[in-house]
């Protein structure tokens, strides 16, 4: 409640929590070094958990800085909330694991009373947060553009370019798809015949379906290209037959 934090509106609690976690990390790391000394490096699972906490502190601080540098955009707050909730869950869990695995049980109990008296209580992002973040990414907006400024947009019909093309086509045909859904029709050609949509809208929908299919398609390999024994069924059968005979004899 009294951890130092700048005034940042709804994000103030995030700064305060990070301040508390930083102090807790410093205390636990110092106590681990005092009780274990150089042996801490050899206890790799314990030191790795400290590393996880430190990484999350850096990443969450970077998320807060970006949000602040971009003018504390209200539309981006859902993404910030998700990042913080997800990172706080990892930090809480790693603290619980560290306190439970310190070799000196007395030190572990004292630190638990100070750092985590009620255990790991952060559950991570709620369903509401996940839904809001999904909506942020599934709709064209300035918020989505701010999240993807460094992606390379190359018109080569591969990777990101193919994904972005499919995204724009699907968003552009949402109303058409809703009309078909309301009429309980799945085939766009049938919808055109019944007058639910126009021919141009049907072709637009077909283009969107084709773009989506390109995005989700995977590489196809011939079986013989993956397995050297694919074309040798007789040899494989003989091998297993001989193996069975050897086991029976033994």
mmCIF file of N, CA, C and O in Angstrom, residues 144-165 167-168:
data_model
loop_
_atom_site.group_PDB
_atom_site.id
_atom_site.type_symbol
_atom_site.label_atom_id
_atom_site.label_comp_id
_atom_site.label_asym_id
_atom_site.label_seq_id
_atom_site.Cartn_x
_atom_site.Cartn_y
_atom_site.Cartn_z
ATOM 1 N N UNK A 144 -4.053 -0.979 -32.582
ATOM 2 C CA UNK A 144 -3.408 -2.122 -33.234
ATOM 3 C C UNK A 144 -2.186 -1.676 -34.025
ATOM 4 O O UNK A 144 -1.155 -2.355 -34.037
ATOM 5 N N UNK A 145 -2.283 -0.535 -34.662
ATOM 6 C CA UNK A 145 -1.140 -0.013 -35.428
ATOM 7 C C UNK A 145 0.033 0.316 -34.506
ATOM 8 O O UNK A 145 1.195 0.126 -34.885
ATOM 9 N N UNK A 146 -0.269 0.800 -33.291
ATOM 10 C CA UNK A 146 0.811 1.115 -32.351
ATOM 11 C C UNK A 146 1.513 -0.137 -31.853
ATOM 12 O O UNK A 146 2.685 -0.100 -31.483
ATOM 13 N N UNK A 147 0.790 -1.262 -31.837
ATOM 14 C CA UNK A 147 1.383 -2.514 -31.368
ATOM 15 C C UNK A 147 2.221 -3.216 -32.443
ATOM 16 O O UNK A 147 2.998 -4.108 -32.133
ATOM 17 N N UNK A 148 2.039 -2.816 -33.698
ATOM 18 C CA UNK A 148 2.736 -3.509 -34.789
ATOM 19 C C UNK A 148 3.531 -2.557 -35.684
ATOM 20 O O UNK A 148 3.536 -2.742 -36.907
ATOM 21 N N UNK A 149 4.228 -1.558 -35.130
ATOM 22 C CA UNK A 149 4.908 -0.602 -36.015
ATOM 23 C C UNK A 149 6.194 -1.135 -36.620
ATOM 24 O O UNK A 149 6.621 -0.675 -37.680
ATOM 25 N N UNK A 150 6.810 -2.094 -35.951
ATOM 26 C CA UNK A 150 8.117 -2.574 -36.404
ATOM 27 C C UNK A 150 8.044 -3.847 -37.235
ATOM 28 O O UNK A 150 9.079 -4.432 -37.574
ATOM 29 N N UNK A 151 6.839 -4.310 -37.546
ATOM 30 C CA UNK A 151 6.709 -5.480 -38.406
ATOM 31 C C UNK A 151 7.031 -5.094 -39.850
ATOM 32 O O UNK A 151 6.634 -4.040 -40.321
ATOM 33 N N UNK A 152 7.745 -5.961 -40.516
ATOM 34 C CA UNK A 152 8.120 -5.686 -41.906
ATOM 35 C C UNK A 152 6.950 -6.003 -42.822
ATOM 36 O O UNK A 152 6.479 -7.143 -42.876
ATOM 37 N N UNK A 153 6.466 -5.011 -43.542
ATOM 38 C CA UNK A 153 5.346 -5.199 -44.465
ATOM 39 C C UNK A 153 5.887 -5.244 -45.900
ATOM 40 O O UNK A 153 6.112 -4.210 -46.525
ATOM 41 N N UNK A 154 6.144 -6.451 -46.374
ATOM 42 C CA UNK A 154 6.679 -6.649 -47.716
ATOM 43 C C UNK A 154 5.607 -7.323 -48.561
ATOM 44 O O UNK A 154 5.024 -8.328 -48.157
ATOM 45 N N UNK A 155 5.321 -6.774 -49.708
ATOM 46 C CA UNK A 155 4.289 -7.330 -50.582
ATOM 47 C C UNK A 155 4.844 -8.529 -51.348
ATOM 48 O O UNK A 155 5.126 -8.472 -52.551
ATOM 49 N N UNK A 156 5.066 -9.637 -50.646
ATOM 50 C CA UNK A 156 5.633 -10.830 -51.291
ATOM 51 C C UNK A 156 4.724 -12.046 -51.168
ATOM 52 O O UNK A 156 5.107 -13.151 -51.521
ATOM 53 N N UNK A 157 3.501 -11.862 -50.666
ATOM 54 C CA UNK A 157 2.539 -12.951 -50.496
ATOM 55 C C UNK A 157 3.101 -14.060 -49.610
ATOM 56 O O UNK A 157 2.846 -15.233 -49.818
ATOM 57 N N UNK A 158 3.876 -13.688 -48.624
ATOM 58 C CA UNK A 158 4.398 -14.653 -47.659
ATOM 59 C C UNK A 158 4.298 -14.051 -46.260
ATOM 60 O O UNK A 158 4.218 -12.843 -46.103
ATOM 61 N N UNK A 159 4.313 -14.903 -45.272
ATOM 62 C CA UNK A 159 4.417 -14.474 -43.888
ATOM 63 C C UNK A 159 3.439 -13.393 -43.477
ATOM 64 O O UNK A 159 2.221 -13.523 -43.613
ATOM 65 N N UNK A 160 3.996 -12.288 -42.981
ATOM 66 C CA UNK A 160 3.190 -11.202 -42.431
ATOM 67 C C UNK A 160 2.301 -10.572 -43.497
ATOM 68 O O UNK A 160 1.145 -10.213 -43.232
ATOM 69 N N UNK A 161 2.831 -10.426 -44.727
ATOM 70 C CA UNK A 161 2.047 -9.810 -45.803
ATOM 71 C C UNK A 161 0.794 -10.632 -46.089
ATOM 72 O O UNK A 161 -0.302 -10.084 -46.262
ATOM 73 N N UNK A 162 0.935 -11.943 -46.130
ATOM 74 C CA UNK A 162 -0.211 -12.819 -46.376
ATOM 75 C C UNK A 162 -1.208 -12.738 -45.223
ATOM 76 O O UNK A 162 -2.426 -12.699 -45.445
ATOM 77 N N UNK A 163 -0.700 -12.700 -44.008
ATOM 78 C CA UNK A 163 -1.567 -12.606 -42.826
ATOM 79 C C UNK A 163 -2.332 -11.285 -42.805
ATOM 80 O O UNK A 163 -3.535 -11.247 -42.536
ATOM 81 N N UNK A 164 -1.639 -10.187 -43.103
ATOM 82 C CA UNK A 164 -2.279 -8.875 -43.088
ATOM 83 C C UNK A 164 -3.340 -8.770 -44.177
ATOM 84 O O UNK A 164 -4.412 -8.188 -43.966
ATOM 85 N N UNK A 165 -3.066 -9.344 -45.333
ATOM 86 C CA UNK A 165 -4.044 -9.330 -46.426
ATOM 87 C C UNK A 165 -5.313 -10.073 -46.013
ATOM 88 O O UNK A 165 -6.435 -9.598 -46.224
ATOM 89 N N UNK A 167 -6.349 -10.640 -42.984
ATOM 90 C CA UNK A 167 -6.996 -9.884 -41.904
ATOM 91 C C UNK A 167 -7.907 -8.793 -42.466
ATOM 92 O O UNK A 167 -9.067 -8.667 -42.073
ATOM 93 N N UNK A 168 -7.398 -8.018 -43.417
ATOM 94 C CA UNK A 168 -8.183 -6.930 -43.986
ATOM 95 C C UNK A 168 -9.391 -7.449 -44.765
ATOM 96 O O UNK A 168 -10.478 -6.863 -44.716
#
